[in-house]
PDB file of C-alpha atoms in Angstrom:
ATOM      1  CA  MET A   1      94.537 101.047  96.359  1.00  0.00           C
ATOM      2  CA  LYS A   2      92.261 103.411  98.265  1.00  0.00           C
ATOM      3  CA  ILE A   3      89.975 105.579  96.148  1.00  0.00           C
ATOM      4  CA  TYR A   4      88.974 109.022  97.438  1.00  0.00           C
ATOM      5  CA  LYS A   5      85.849 110.557  95.908  1.00  0.00           C
ATOM      6  CA  SER A   6      86.055 114.067  97.408  1.00  0.00           C
ATOM      7  CA  GLN A   7      88.354 116.657  98.945  1.00  0.00           C
ATOM      8  CA  ALA A   8      86.465 116.303 102.258  1.00  0.00           C
ATOM      9  CA  GLU A   9      87.016 112.536 102.324  1.00  0.00           C
ATOM     10  CA  PHE A  10      90.754 113.071 101.751  1.00  0.00           C
ATOM     11  CA  GLU A  11      91.027 115.880 104.332  1.00  0.00           C
ATOM     12  CA  ALA A  12      89.343 113.707 106.984  1.00  0.00           C
ATOM     13  CA  GLU A  13      92.548 111.647 107.094  1.00  0.00           C
ATOM     14  CA  ILE A  14      94.932 114.591 107.575  1.00  0.00           C
ATOM     15  CA  LYS A  15      96.377 114.599 111.093  1.00  0.00           C
ATOM     16  CA  ASN A  16      98.792 117.290 112.339  1.00  0.00           C
ATOM     17  CA  ASN A  17      99.036 118.770 108.821  1.00  0.00           C
ATOM     18  CA  GLU A  18     100.131 115.398 107.393  1.00  0.00           C
ATOM     19  CA  PHE A  19      98.339 112.852 105.193  1.00  0.00           C
ATOM     20  CA  VAL A  20      99.852 109.356 105.451  1.00  0.00           C
ATOM     21  CA  SER A  21      98.738 106.290 103.518  1.00  0.00           C
ATOM     22  CA  GLY A  22     100.217 102.811 103.741  1.00  0.00           C
ATOM     23  CA  GLU A  23      98.872 101.996 100.270  1.00  0.00           C
ATOM     24  CA  SER A  24      98.491 103.585  96.838  1.00  0.00           C
ATOM     25  CA  ILE A  25      95.752 106.204  96.471  1.00  0.00           C
ATOM     26  CA  ASP A  26      93.484 107.369  93.647  1.00  0.00           C
ATOM     27  CA  ILE A  27      92.283 110.986  93.858  1.00  0.00           C
ATOM     28  CA  ARG A  28      91.249 111.470  90.226  1.00  0.00           C
ATOM     29  CA  ALA A  29      87.645 112.309  91.191  1.00  0.00           C
ATOM     30  CA  PHE A  30      88.570 115.861  92.298  1.00  0.00           C
ATOM     31  CA  GLN A  31      91.308 118.513  92.230  1.00  0.00           C
ATOM     32  CA  LEU A  32      93.301 118.209  95.440  1.00  0.00           C
ATOM     33  CA  LYS A  33      94.248 121.495  97.117  1.00  0.00           C
ATOM     34  CA  VAL A  34      95.865 121.139 100.540  1.00  0.00           C
ATOM     35  CA  SER A  35      98.848 122.631 102.330  1.00  0.00           C
ATOM     36  CA  ALA A  36      99.499 119.366 104.181  1.00  0.00           C
ATOM     37  CA  TYR A  37     102.477 117.077 103.713  1.00  0.00           C
ATOM     38  CA  ILE A  38     101.463 114.004 101.688  1.00  0.00           C
ATOM     39  CA  ARG A  39     103.250 110.691 102.289  1.00  0.00           C
ATOM     40  CA  VAL A  40     102.075 107.641 100.344  1.00  0.00           C
ATOM     41  CA  ASN A  41     103.719 104.219 100.558  1.00  0.00           C
ATOM     42  CA  GLY A  42     102.768 103.406  97.008  1.00  0.00           C
ATOM     43  CA  ASN A  43     101.532 105.353  94.005  1.00  0.00           C
ATOM     44  CA  ILE A  44      99.273 108.360  93.487  1.00  0.00           C
ATOM     45  CA  LYS A  45      96.783 108.594  90.617  1.00  0.00           C
ATOM     46  CA  ALA A  46      95.428 112.124  90.308  1.00  0.00           C
ATOM     47  CA  GLY A  47      94.207 114.857  88.008  1.00  0.00           C
ATOM     48  CA  ASP A  48      95.513 118.045  89.632  1.00  0.00           C
ATOM     49  CA  ILE A  49      97.476 118.254  92.887  1.00  0.00           C
ATOM     50  CA  ASN A  50      98.331 121.453  94.747  1.00  0.00           C
ATOM     51  CA  ALA A  51     100.079 120.569  98.016  1.00  0.00           C
ATOM     52  CA  GLY A  52     102.932 121.356 100.388  1.00  0.00           C
ATOM     53  CA  ASP A  53     105.326 118.384 100.166  1.00  0.00           C
ATOM     54  CA  ILE A  54     104.721 115.044  98.449  1.00  0.00           C
ATOM     55  CA  ASN A  55     106.577 111.775  99.073  1.00  0.00           C
ATOM     56  CA  ALA A  56     105.385 108.799  97.009  1.00  0.00           C
ATOM     57  CA  GLY A  57     106.462 105.999  94.691  1.00  0.00           C
ATOM     58  CA  ASP A  58     104.993 106.951  91.298  1.00  0.00           C
ATOM     59  CA  ILE A  59     102.775 109.971  90.699  1.00  0.00           C
ATOM     60  CA  ASN A  60     100.522 109.899  87.651  1.00  0.00           C
ATOM     61  CA  ALA A  61      98.835 113.304  87.396  1.00  0.00           C
ATOM     62  CA  TRP A  62      97.879 116.047  84.960  1.00  0.00           C
ATOM     63  CA  ASN A  63      99.225 118.969  87.001  1.00  0.00           C
ATOM     64  CA  ILE A  64     101.280 119.078  90.190  1.00  0.00           C
ATOM     65  CA  LYS A  65     102.172 122.163  92.244  1.00  0.00           C
ATOM     66  CA  ALA A  66     104.134 121.365  95.394  1.00  0.00           C
ATOM     67  CA  GLY A  67     106.858 122.674  97.686  1.00  0.00           C
ATOM     68  CA  ASN A  68     108.904 119.455  97.489  1.00  0.00           C
ATOM     69  CA  ILE A  69     108.314 116.216  95.601  1.00  0.00           C
TER      70      ILE A  69
END
């Protein structure tokens, strides 16, 4: 599982408005706000997520706002 400690660290991996991870991710250290498509081959652990589209295995979060999940 890859742990992201900031929005900037997460955004650095967005390419062509798409974030792709081949492993589970942990973004509980911050509130994620992006318009990018998020694709995770695994699980997402998060506090708040505000994103375009999300495709993942399991999502464990407090709040999620997205176009499509």
